[in-house]
Short mmCIF file of C-alpha atoms in Angstrom, two decimals:
data_model
loop_
_atom_site.label_atom_id
_atom_site.label_comp_id
_atom_site.label_asym_id
_atom_site.label_seq_id
_atom_site.Cartn_x
_atom_site.Cartn_y
_atom_site.Cartn_z
CA MET A 1 85.51 8.59 95.08
CA THR A 2 88.48 9.24 97.37
CA THR A 3 90.68 9.67 94.32
CA PHE A 4 88.27 12.21 92.92
CA PHE A 5 88.30 14.20 96.14
CA PHE A 6 92.09 14.10 96.17
CA PHE A 7 92.09 15.38 92.60
CA VAL A 8 89.77 18.22 93.64
CA LEU A 9 92.07 19.08 96.53
CA MET A 10 95.11 19.18 94.28
CA SER A 11 93.38 21.39 91.73
CA LEU A 12 92.25 23.73 94.50
CA GLY A 13 95.86 23.97 95.67
CA ILE A 14 97.03 24.87 92.17
CA LEU A 15 94.23 27.43 91.81
CA ILE A 16 95.33 29.01 95.10
CA GLY A 17 98.77 29.32 93.53
CA VAL A 18 97.25 31.26 90.62
CA TYR A 19 95.55 33.66 93.02
CA LEU A 20 98.79 33.98 94.97
CA TYR A 21 100.44 35.22 91.78
CA ARG A 22 97.89 38.05 91.74
CA VAL A 23 98.46 38.82 95.42
CA LEU A 24 102.22 38.95 94.96
CA LYS A 25 102.25 40.86 91.68
CA GLY A 26 99.09 43.02 91.88
CA PRO A 27 99.83 46.50 90.53
CA THR A 28 97.48 48.15 93.02
CA ILE A 29 96.58 47.28 96.58
CA PHE A 30 93.03 46.40 95.52
CA ASP A 31 94.32 43.55 93.37
CA ARG A 32 95.93 42.11 96.44
CA VAL A 33 92.69 42.42 98.40
CA LEU A 34 90.78 40.66 95.62
CA GLY A 35 93.37 37.90 95.46
CA LEU A 36 93.14 37.42 99.21
CA ASN A 37 89.37 37.18 98.94
CA GLY A 38 89.67 34.51 96.26
CA ILE A 39 92.19 32.59 98.35
CA SER A 40 89.87 32.62 101.34
CA THR A 41 86.99 31.23 99.26
CA LYS A 42 89.25 28.43 98.04
CA ALA A 43 90.41 27.80 101.61
CA ILE A 44 86.82 27.44 102.81
CA ILE A 45 86.04 24.91 100.07
CA SER A 46 89.33 23.10 100.68
CA LEU A 47 88.55 22.72 104.38
CA ILE A 48 85.21 21.10 103.63
CA VAL A 49 86.71 18.83 100.99
CA ILE A 50 89.49 17.82 103.42
CA GLY A 51 86.74 16.96 105.89
CA VAL A 52 84.98 14.76 103.33
CA TYR A 53 88.30 13.18 102.37
CA PHE A 54 88.95 12.15 105.99
CA ASP A 55 85.27 11.28 106.56
CA ARG A 56 85.06 13.76 109.46
CA VAL A 57 83.00 16.62 108.04
CA ASP A 58 81.49 17.41 111.43
CA MET A 59 84.85 18.64 112.73
CA PHE A 60 85.85 20.68 109.71
CA ILE A 61 82.57 22.37 108.88
CA ASP A 62 82.68 24.58 111.98
CA ILE A 63 86.11 25.91 111.08
CA SER A 64 84.97 26.79 107.61
CA THR A 65 81.96 28.67 108.95
CA GLY A 66 84.19 30.60 111.32
CA TYR A 67 86.52 31.30 108.44
CA ALA A 68 83.72 32.65 106.28
CA LEU A 69 82.45 35.00 108.98
CA ILE A 70 85.88 36.23 110.09
CA ASN A 71 86.88 36.72 106.49
CA LEU A 72 83.98 39.14 106.05
CA VAL A 73 85.13 41.20 109.05
CA GLY A 74 88.70 41.29 107.76
CA ALA A 75 87.75 42.21 104.21
CA LEU A 76 85.38 44.96 105.36
CA ALA A 77 88.09 46.36 107.64
CA VAL A 78 90.54 46.43 104.73
CA ALA A 79 87.99 48.12 102.47
CA LYS A 80 87.14 50.72 105.12
CA TYR A 81 90.83 51.40 105.68
CA LEU A 82 91.54 51.84 101.98
CA GLU A 83 88.51 54.05 101.53
CA GLU A 84 89.72 56.48 104.17
CA LYS A 85 93.42 56.41 103.40
CA GLY A 86 93.31 56.28 99.62
CA LEU A 87 96.00 54.71 97.49
CA PRO A 88 99.24 54.11 99.38
CA MET B 1 74.24 9.97 94.41
CA ASN B 2 77.98 9.79 93.79
CA ILE B 3 77.54 10.38 90.07
CA LEU B 4 75.50 13.50 90.85
CA ALA B 5 78.17 14.67 93.30
CA ILE B 6 80.91 14.19 90.70
CA ILE B 7 78.90 16.08 88.08
CA PHE B 8 78.23 19.03 90.37
CA MET B 9 81.77 19.20 91.66
CA SER B 10 83.22 19.06 88.16
CA ALA B 11 80.96 21.92 87.10
CA GLY B 12 82.10 23.87 90.16
CA LEU B 13 85.71 23.15 89.37
CA PHE B 14 85.16 24.41 85.81
CA PHE B 15 83.85 27.75 87.08
CA LEU B 16 86.69 28.02 89.60
CA VAL B 17 89.25 27.43 86.85
CA VAL B 18 87.54 30.04 84.67
CA ALA B 19 87.69 32.51 87.56
CA ALA B 20 91.40 31.83 88.04
CA ILE B 21 92.06 32.36 84.33
CA GLY B 22 90.07 35.59 84.52
CA VAL B 23 92.13 36.81 87.46
CA VAL B 24 95.27 36.46 85.41
CA ARG B 25 93.95 37.69 82.05
CA LEU B 26 91.67 40.62 82.81
CA PRO B 27 93.26 44.06 82.73
CA ASP B 28 92.24 45.96 85.88
CA VAL B 29 90.74 45.68 89.38
CA PHE B 30 87.20 46.42 88.28
CA SER B 31 87.01 43.70 85.68
CA ARG B 32 88.98 41.25 87.78
CA SER B 33 86.50 41.56 90.61
CA HIS B 34 83.79 40.25 88.25
CA ALA B 35 85.77 37.06 87.87
CA VAL B 36 86.86 36.74 91.50
CA SER B 37 83.68 37.37 93.38
CA LEU B 38 80.96 36.17 91.05
CA THR B 39 82.15 33.33 88.86
CA ASP B 40 84.03 32.18 91.90
CA SER B 41 81.02 32.13 94.19
CA LEU B 42 78.99 30.21 91.60
CA GLY B 43 81.82 27.67 91.46
CA ALA B 44 81.90 27.41 95.25
CA PHE B 45 78.12 27.03 95.29
CA LEU B 46 78.13 24.12 92.81
CA MET B 47 81.03 22.47 94.59
CA LEU B 48 79.40 22.62 98.02
CA ILE B 49 76.15 21.29 96.52
CA GLY B 50 78.19 18.35 95.20
CA VAL B 51 79.65 17.75 98.67
CA ALA B 52 76.17 17.93 100.18
CA PHE B 53 74.95 15.29 97.70
CA HIS B 54 77.84 13.06 98.66
CA GLU B 55 77.12 13.45 102.36
CA GLY B 56 73.42 12.62 102.16
CA LEU B 57 70.82 14.08 104.48
CA ASP B 58 71.96 14.88 108.04
CA THR B 59 73.09 17.73 110.30
CA ASN B 60 76.37 18.20 108.48
CA THR B 61 74.57 18.77 105.21
CA LEU B 62 72.51 21.46 106.90
CA LYS B 63 75.70 23.14 108.09
CA ILE B 64 77.19 22.89 104.59
CA LEU B 65 74.09 24.64 103.29
CA VAL B 66 74.57 27.38 105.90
CA VAL B 67 78.18 27.88 104.74
CA LEU B 68 76.92 28.03 101.17
CA VAL B 69 74.32 30.70 101.93
CA LEU B 70 76.90 32.64 103.94
CA LEU B 71 79.37 32.52 101.04
CA TYR B 72 76.74 33.68 98.63
CA ILE B 73 75.70 36.58 100.84
CA LEU B 74 79.20 37.63 101.90
CA ASN B 75 81.06 37.44 98.60
CA PRO B 76 79.05 40.20 96.83
CA VAL B 77 79.29 42.38 99.93
CA ILE B 78 83.08 42.08 99.94
CA ALA B 79 83.24 42.69 96.18
CA HIS B 80 81.06 45.79 96.50
CA ALA B 81 83.13 47.14 99.40
CA THR B 82 86.39 46.63 97.54
CA ILE B 83 85.11 48.17 94.32
CA ARG B 84 83.65 51.14 96.17
CA ALA B 85 86.95 51.72 97.94
CA ALA B 86 88.78 51.51 94.61
CA LEU B 87 86.41 53.97 92.96
CA ARG B 88 86.51 56.41 95.87
CA SER B 89 90.27 56.40 96.10
CA GLY B 90 90.38 57.69 92.54
CA LEU B 91 91.24 54.64 90.46
CA LYS B 92 90.01 54.93 86.87
CA PRO B 93 88.47 51.89 85.16
CA TRP B 94 90.39 50.46 82.23
CA LYS B 95 89.02 51.55 78.85
CA LYS B 96 89.40 49.88 75.50
CA GLU B 97 90.85 53.02 73.87
CA ASN B 98 93.87 52.92 76.18
CA LEU B 99 95.28 49.90 74.39
CA MET C 1 100.03 10.17 97.47
CA ILE C 2 99.31 11.38 100.98
CA PHE C 3 102.24 13.79 100.94
CA SER C 4 101.76 15.51 97.60
CA TYR C 5 99.03 17.84 98.86
CA GLU C 6 101.26 18.82 101.76
CA ILE C 7 104.05 19.66 99.37
CA ILE C 8 101.79 22.09 97.49
CA LEU C 9 100.69 23.74 100.72
CA LEU C 10 104.23 24.04 102.04
CA LEU C 11 105.42 25.53 98.75
CA LEU C 12 102.63 28.11 98.96
CA LEU C 13 103.65 28.84 102.56
CA LEU C 14 107.25 29.41 101.52
CA ILE C 15 106.26 31.71 98.65
CA THR C 16 103.96 33.78 100.87
CA ALA C 17 106.52 34.09 103.63
CA ALA C 18 109.18 35.21 101.18
CA GLY C 19 106.72 37.62 99.57
CA ALA C 20 105.76 39.16 102.89
CA ILE C 21 109.41 39.99 103.50
CA MET C 22 110.23 41.19 99.99
CA VAL C 23 107.20 43.37 99.31
CA LYS C 24 107.57 47.15 99.23
CA ASP C 25 104.88 48.54 101.56
CA LEU C 26 103.48 47.40 104.90
CA MET C 27 99.88 47.16 103.72
CA SER C 28 100.70 44.48 101.16
CA SER C 29 102.81 42.74 103.76
CA VAL C 30 99.81 42.58 106.10
CA LEU C 31 97.64 41.09 103.36
CA LEU C 32 100.31 38.51 102.54
CA LEU C 33 100.52 37.55 106.21
CA GLY C 34 96.74 37.04 106.11
CA SER C 35 97.07 34.56 103.27
CA TYR C 36 99.98 32.93 105.12
CA SER C 37 97.62 32.23 108.00
CA PHE C 38 95.08 30.73 105.59
CA PHE C 39 97.66 28.26 104.30
CA LEU C 40 98.93 27.47 107.78
CA ALA C 41 95.38 26.72 108.89
CA LEU C 42 94.99 24.41 105.88
CA VAL C 43 98.20 22.60 106.86
CA TRP C 44 96.95 22.15 110.43
CA ALA C 45 93.61 20.88 109.16
CA TRP C 46 95.33 18.45 106.82
CA THR C 47 97.45 17.00 109.65
CA GLY C 48 94.30 16.58 111.76
CA ALA C 49 94.85 19.33 114.34
CA VAL C 50 91.41 20.85 113.96
CA ASP C 51 91.49 23.01 117.08
CA VAL C 52 94.77 24.61 116.14
CA ALA C 53 93.45 25.21 112.64
CA PHE C 54 90.41 26.95 114.09
CA VAL C 55 92.52 29.24 116.26
CA GLU C 56 94.86 29.96 113.36
CA ALA C 57 91.95 30.80 111.07
CA VAL C 58 90.17 33.07 113.53
CA VAL C 59 93.13 34.77 115.21
CA GLY C 60 95.76 34.69 112.48
CA ALA C 61 93.67 35.40 109.43
CA GLY C 62 90.95 37.53 110.99
CA LEU C 63 91.93 39.31 114.17
CA ALA C 64 95.63 39.80 113.45
CA THR C 65 94.84 41.39 110.07
CA VAL C 66 92.35 43.77 111.67
CA LEU C 67 94.75 44.67 114.48
CA PHE C 68 97.61 45.31 112.05
CA LEU C 69 95.29 47.49 109.98
CA LEU C 70 94.28 49.47 113.06
CA THR C 71 97.95 50.05 113.81
CA LEU C 72 98.61 51.18 110.24
CA PHE C 73 95.57 53.43 110.50
CA ARG C 74 97.09 55.34 113.40
CA THR C 75 100.52 55.78 111.87
CA ALA C 76 101.67 58.36 109.35
CA PRO C 77 101.64 57.35 105.67
CA LYS C 78 105.40 57.76 105.32
CA ASP C 79 105.97 55.05 107.94
CA THR C 80 104.29 52.40 105.79
CA ARG C 81 107.01 52.43 103.14
CA LEU C 82 109.81 49.98 103.77
CA ARG C 83 113.51 50.37 103.10
CA ARG C 84 115.45 47.25 103.86
CA PRO C 85 119.23 46.95 103.98
CA LEU C 86 120.69 43.89 102.29
CA PRO C 87 121.35 40.95 104.64
CA SER C 88 124.92 40.66 105.86
CA LEU C 89 127.28 37.84 104.91
CA ILE C 90 127.05 36.15 108.34
CA THR C 91 123.26 35.92 108.02
CA LEU C 92 123.56 34.35 104.59
CA ILE C 93 125.93 31.70 105.94
CA VAL C 94 124.46 30.96 109.37
CA PHE C 95 120.78 30.68 108.53
CA PRO C 96 121.07 27.98 105.85
CA LEU C 97 123.46 26.12 108.16
CA VAL C 98 120.93 26.14 110.99
CA GLY C 99 118.26 24.98 108.55
CA VAL C 100 120.40 22.06 107.41
CA LEU C 101 121.11 21.12 111.05
CA LEU C 102 117.42 21.18 111.91
CA LEU C 103 116.58 19.04 108.89
CA TYR C 104 119.30 16.59 109.93
CA ALA C 105 117.85 16.45 113.45
CA ALA C 106 114.33 15.97 112.08
CA SER C 107 115.36 12.71 110.44
CA ASP C 108 115.60 11.14 113.91
CA LEU C 109 112.01 12.04 114.85
CA PRO C 110 109.46 9.19 114.91
CA GLY C 111 107.25 8.83 111.84
CA TYR C 112 103.99 10.71 111.49
CA GLY C 113 101.22 8.84 113.35
CA ASP C 114 103.58 6.12 114.59
CA PRO C 115 101.81 4.26 117.48
CA ASN C 116 105.14 3.21 119.08
CA SER C 117 106.65 6.69 119.32
CA PRO C 118 107.48 7.92 122.84
CA ALA C 119 104.82 10.64 122.68
CA SER C 120 102.00 8.17 122.17
CA VAL C 121 103.02 5.46 124.65
CA HIS C 122 103.98 7.53 127.70
CA VAL C 123 101.04 9.55 129.14
CA SER C 124 98.72 10.06 126.15
CA PRO C 125 96.78 6.76 126.56
CA THR C 126 95.96 7.61 130.17
CA TYR C 127 94.58 10.99 129.19
CA LEU C 128 92.61 9.54 126.31
CA GLU C 129 91.08 6.77 128.43
CA GLN C 130 90.29 8.70 131.58
CA SER C 131 89.54 12.25 130.50
CA TYR C 132 85.82 11.63 130.19
CA GLN C 133 85.50 10.05 133.65
CA ASP C 134 87.67 12.78 135.16
CA SER C 135 86.19 15.89 133.61
CA HIS C 136 82.98 14.98 131.72
CA THR C 137 84.12 16.98 128.70
CA LEU C 138 83.59 15.50 125.26
CA ASN C 139 86.64 17.15 123.70
CA VAL C 140 89.94 15.73 124.92
CA VAL C 141 91.96 18.77 123.91
CA THR C 142 89.67 21.00 125.94
CA SER C 143 89.86 18.77 128.98
CA VAL C 144 93.66 18.66 128.85
CA LEU C 145 93.83 22.42 128.41
CA MET C 146 91.17 23.39 130.93
CA ASP C 147 91.34 20.64 133.56
CA TYR C 148 94.70 18.89 133.67
CA ARG C 149 96.65 22.05 132.88
CA SER C 150 94.24 24.57 134.33
CA LEU C 151 96.78 26.54 136.40
CA ASP C 152 99.04 26.90 133.39
CA THR C 153 96.12 27.98 131.21
CA MET C 154 94.95 30.46 133.83
CA VAL C 155 98.28 32.28 133.89
CA GLU C 156 98.33 32.23 130.09
CA THR C 157 94.87 33.75 130.03
CA VAL C 158 95.96 36.47 132.46
CA VAL C 159 98.84 37.40 130.16
CA ILE C 160 96.55 37.49 127.12
CA PHE C 161 93.97 39.52 129.01
CA ALA C 162 96.56 42.06 130.13
CA SER C 163 97.91 42.44 126.61
CA GLY C 164 94.36 42.79 125.30
CA ILE C 165 93.67 45.61 127.74
CA ALA C 166 96.94 47.28 126.77
CA CYS C 167 95.97 47.07 123.08
CA ALA C 168 92.53 48.49 123.80
CA LEU C 169 94.04 51.39 125.74
CA LEU C 170 96.54 52.15 122.99
CA LEU C 171 94.05 51.91 120.15
CA ARG C 172 91.02 53.67 121.60
CA ARG C 173 89.75 56.82 119.98
CA HIS C 174 90.77 60.05 121.63
CA GLY C 175 87.78 62.31 122.07
CA MET D 1 75.44 53.30 128.29
CA VAL D 2 74.07 52.45 124.88
CA THR D 3 72.57 55.39 123.07
CA ARG D 4 70.02 54.64 120.40
CA SER D 5 69.06 56.71 117.41
CA ARG D 6 65.82 54.78 116.92
CA PRO D 7 63.38 53.12 119.32
CA ILE D 8 63.55 49.34 119.54
CA SER D 9 60.93 47.57 117.50
CA SER D 10 59.85 44.51 119.46
CA GLU D 11 58.97 42.55 116.32
CA PHE D 12 62.44 43.07 114.89
CA LEU D 13 64.00 42.13 118.21
CA PHE D 14 62.00 38.90 118.26
CA LEU D 15 62.98 37.99 114.70
CA LYS D 16 66.65 38.64 115.36
CA THR D 17 66.64 36.63 118.58
CA ILE D 18 65.05 33.68 116.80
CA THR D 19 67.57 33.82 113.96
CA LEU D 20 70.53 33.96 116.34
CA PHE D 21 69.06 31.13 118.39
CA VAL D 22 68.65 28.92 115.33
CA PHE D 23 72.33 29.51 114.55
CA TRP D 24 73.25 28.65 118.15
CA VAL D 25 71.36 25.34 118.02
CA LEU D 26 72.91 24.52 114.65
CA PHE D 27 76.46 25.07 115.86
CA SER D 28 76.27 23.63 119.36
CA ALA D 29 74.18 20.64 118.17
CA SER D 30 73.33 19.73 121.76
CA PHE D 31 69.81 19.72 123.18
CA GLU D 32 70.48 19.88 126.91
CA TRP D 33 68.43 22.42 128.84
CA VAL D 34 71.48 24.30 130.13
CA HIS D 35 72.84 24.87 126.62
CA LEU D 36 69.48 25.82 125.15
CA GLY D 37 68.81 28.28 127.98
CA LEU D 38 72.26 29.85 127.70
CA GLY D 39 71.78 30.17 123.96
CA LEU D 40 68.44 31.88 124.37
CA ILE D 41 69.87 34.34 126.91
CA PHE D 42 72.90 35.16 124.79
CA SER D 43 70.98 35.55 121.56
CA PHE D 44 68.52 37.87 123.26
CA ALA D 45 71.38 39.93 124.72
CA VAL D 46 73.13 40.24 121.36
CA ALA D 47 69.90 41.09 119.59
CA TRP D 48 69.06 43.73 122.19
CA LEU D 49 72.47 45.35 121.92
CA ASN D 50 72.19 45.54 118.13
CA SER D 51 68.53 46.29 117.63
CA GLY D 52 68.93 49.99 116.89
CA HIS D 53 69.74 49.62 113.21
CA SER D 54 66.77 48.77 111.06
CA PRO D 55 63.12 48.92 111.98
CA PHE D 56 62.16 47.05 108.81
CA VAL D 57 60.34 43.76 109.40
CA PRO D 58 59.21 41.99 106.23
CA ARG D 59 55.64 40.73 106.28
CA PHE D 60 54.83 37.15 105.38
CA ARG D 61 53.55 38.03 101.89
CA LEU D 62 56.83 39.77 101.16
CA TRP D 63 58.82 36.75 102.28
CA LEU D 64 56.83 34.59 99.89
CA ARG D 65 57.46 36.94 96.98
CA ILE D 66 61.16 37.14 97.75
CA PHE D 67 61.36 33.36 97.83
CA LEU D 68 59.66 33.26 94.44
CA TYR D 69 62.14 35.86 93.20
CA ILE D 70 65.23 33.86 94.19
CA PRO D 71 64.90 31.04 91.58
CA TRP D 72 64.54 33.61 88.80
CA LEU D 73 67.63 35.39 90.09
CA PHE D 74 69.50 32.12 90.17
CA TYR D 75 68.57 31.39 86.58
CA GLU D 76 69.90 34.84 85.64
CA ILE D 77 73.11 34.18 87.57
CA ILE D 78 73.82 30.95 85.70
CA ARG D 79 72.95 32.49 82.33
CA SER D 80 75.25 35.46 82.76
CA SER D 81 77.93 33.32 84.39
CA LEU D 82 78.13 31.29 81.20
CA HIS D 83 78.31 34.54 79.22
CA LEU D 84 81.15 35.80 81.42
CA SER D 85 83.00 32.47 81.12
CA LYS D 86 82.73 32.75 77.35
CA LEU D 87 84.21 36.26 77.52
CA ILE D 88 87.11 35.17 79.71
CA LEU D 89 87.95 32.07 77.69
CA HIS D 90 87.69 33.89 74.34
CA PRO D 91 91.20 34.27 72.89
CA ALA D 92 90.72 37.91 71.90
CA LEU D 93 89.23 38.95 75.29
CA PRO D 94 86.34 41.00 73.81
CA ILE D 95 85.55 43.04 76.92
CA ASP D 96 84.48 46.66 77.05
CA PRO D 97 84.28 47.83 80.69
CA HIS D 98 82.26 50.97 81.36
CA LEU D 99 80.44 52.68 84.19
CA ILE D 100 76.67 53.13 84.02
CA SER D 101 74.72 55.54 86.19
CA VAL D 102 71.24 54.19 86.98
CA GLU D 103 68.47 56.11 88.66
CA SER D 104 65.93 53.69 90.10
CA LYS D 105 62.31 54.48 90.86
CA LEU D 106 62.22 52.41 94.03
CA HIS D 107 61.11 54.16 97.19
CA HIS D 108 62.16 51.72 99.82
CA HIS D 109 65.45 51.13 101.64
CA ALA D 110 65.14 47.36 101.53
CA ALA D 111 64.21 47.47 97.85
CA VAL D 112 67.32 49.46 96.96
CA VAL D 113 69.44 47.05 99.01
CA LEU D 114 67.88 44.11 97.17
CA LEU D 115 68.43 45.80 93.80
CA GLY D 116 72.06 46.54 94.53
CA ASN D 117 72.66 43.03 95.75
CA SER D 118 70.95 41.46 92.75
CA ILE D 119 73.00 43.58 90.37
CA THR D 120 76.17 42.54 92.16
CA LEU D 121 75.12 38.88 92.19
CA THR D 122 74.58 38.75 88.45
CA PRO D 123 78.03 38.25 86.96
CA GLY D 124 79.14 40.94 84.57
CA THR D 125 77.84 43.82 86.64
CA ILE D 126 78.88 45.16 90.04
CA THR D 127 77.30 47.96 92.03
CA ALA D 128 80.10 50.37 92.78
CA GLU D 129 78.28 53.15 94.59
CA VAL D 130 74.81 53.63 96.08
CA ASP D 131 73.44 57.04 96.97
CA ARG D 132 69.74 56.91 97.93
CA ASN D 133 68.32 55.62 94.66
CA ASN D 134 71.16 56.47 92.33
CA LEU D 135 73.41 53.55 91.58
CA ILE D 136 76.73 53.53 89.75
CA VAL D 137 77.24 50.18 88.09
CA HIS D 138 80.40 48.79 86.55
CA ALA D 139 79.57 46.52 83.60
CA ILE D 140 82.11 44.38 81.81
CA ASP D 141 80.62 44.56 78.32
CA LYS D 142 77.68 45.93 76.36
CA VAL D 143 75.54 42.80 76.74
CA SER D 144 75.80 42.80 80.54
CA GLY D 145 75.20 46.54 80.63
CA ALA D 146 72.07 46.18 78.51
CA ASP D 147 70.45 44.07 81.24
CA ILE D 148 70.82 46.95 83.66
CA VAL D 149 69.70 49.64 81.26
CA SER D 150 66.58 47.64 80.35
CA LYS D 151 65.63 47.65 84.08
CA GLN D 152 64.42 44.08 84.08
CA ILE D 153 65.55 43.44 87.66
CA GLU D 154 64.18 46.74 88.88
CA LEU D 155 60.70 46.00 87.54
CA LYS D 156 60.70 42.63 89.32
CA ILE D 157 61.70 44.26 92.61
CA ALA D 158 59.18 47.06 92.22
CA ASP D 159 56.61 44.32 91.78
CA ILE D 160 57.70 42.68 95.04
CA PHE D 161 57.52 45.91 97.02
CA LYS D 162 54.35 47.36 95.47
CA ASP D 163 52.28 47.00 98.67
CA GLU D 164 54.84 48.47 101.06
CA LYS D 165 54.81 51.96 102.43
CA PRO D 166 57.53 54.08 100.80
CA ASP D 167 60.16 55.29 103.27
CA LEU D 168 62.89 56.79 101.10
#
């Protein structure tokens, strides 16, 4: 089971790399925002899986909740900003 | 229980991989956001359900379910906000004729 | 096996940091810094420093992004474009040298989680054993920060509070 | 001082306080009287500061119908997720993105919110703009777009909200 969780963690890391390609390359700013959003989802899952891997979910689950909520605030701020400023 | 967890997490991983492929392959922001926010959140959902099965029934599982509901509520909101900003700032969706 | 996940995370960190410097406009740089904080928080979580990971996630990824955006919001659009001069020859020589020196020094550090290292035999056991009797706080990190080092933390908090007020005064809406 | 555009509805305030308090208990996970009392005070304060937004309080019958609606929505999500995965993994990438303008016949704020959210949740379609009951939807291909044009989701939601007073 531990091996399986490690496998999941590794694949999540590689998937984050794929999203990072989109953040770095992204022709428009919105591509970067989308990539960031995808990365944050992966980070939330990764945190929980790390918690399961170390058998201490109780410590990691609070971080991931905080992450999810703060991520919403950040993403909405970015969207509001882009809506008012237009394309850079 | 562990078998169930592995099945759910593998299904979640499949959807996450599909979303990542979509992010690279699809042509513009509008179609990419379909892959990122929606296929992705289904993948996250299945994966967290798998983790919850592995954990069994206690407080942590309840918290995992809260994270799951939060993800599922927040992801579409973020996708909608981003897409609306893109549309309002004058970006045109990609059309097939432009090939 | 235990290190291979770290290697992936550190590679991602390097790529993001390089990207945040190389990218053309400030907005993308801010977004890249946000993802940098995500990875850093993952690294902290993986090494077991949960509290630091929490602060990094909330402050680095959330608040810092919003504050940077507010700053960009108040500046003129022409300021957000970047023009960087090429690094000079001295920079190109000195920085890798310092990096090599630091790596060389790091080889003398005790191993990760070593129970015989100086840090874990000197005062740490005392704190770990007595913090609950002394302060009745369940979290050891909190009791060290808030009880044993309370004066230090208080001055720190004053500095943060003052800078927070300064930010609020600078960023408030006029009229 | 806080200025309010709408009067505070006490029912809404109560519901919000309870929700925030449940979250508090879940995250603190301690059942000492001091913590519970502090949580109650703080959740009431936060709810009071933010209670000027929506006067809408769903009745019990509505809750039940929405809970019955969620499994159907989930089935739809999985079905169209598989469709979208097929599109993405197809070597030729047979997508045809287009914008659809939908005018809904719903006369309720909450109903329009639910419709927009359901459309966004079903993969293949995203609500891009909402203006009263006109929605602009971005669909990734003709099959996904057909679901919106056939108004299947809208009929379900109209069925949920058929007893409510219209306020749009």
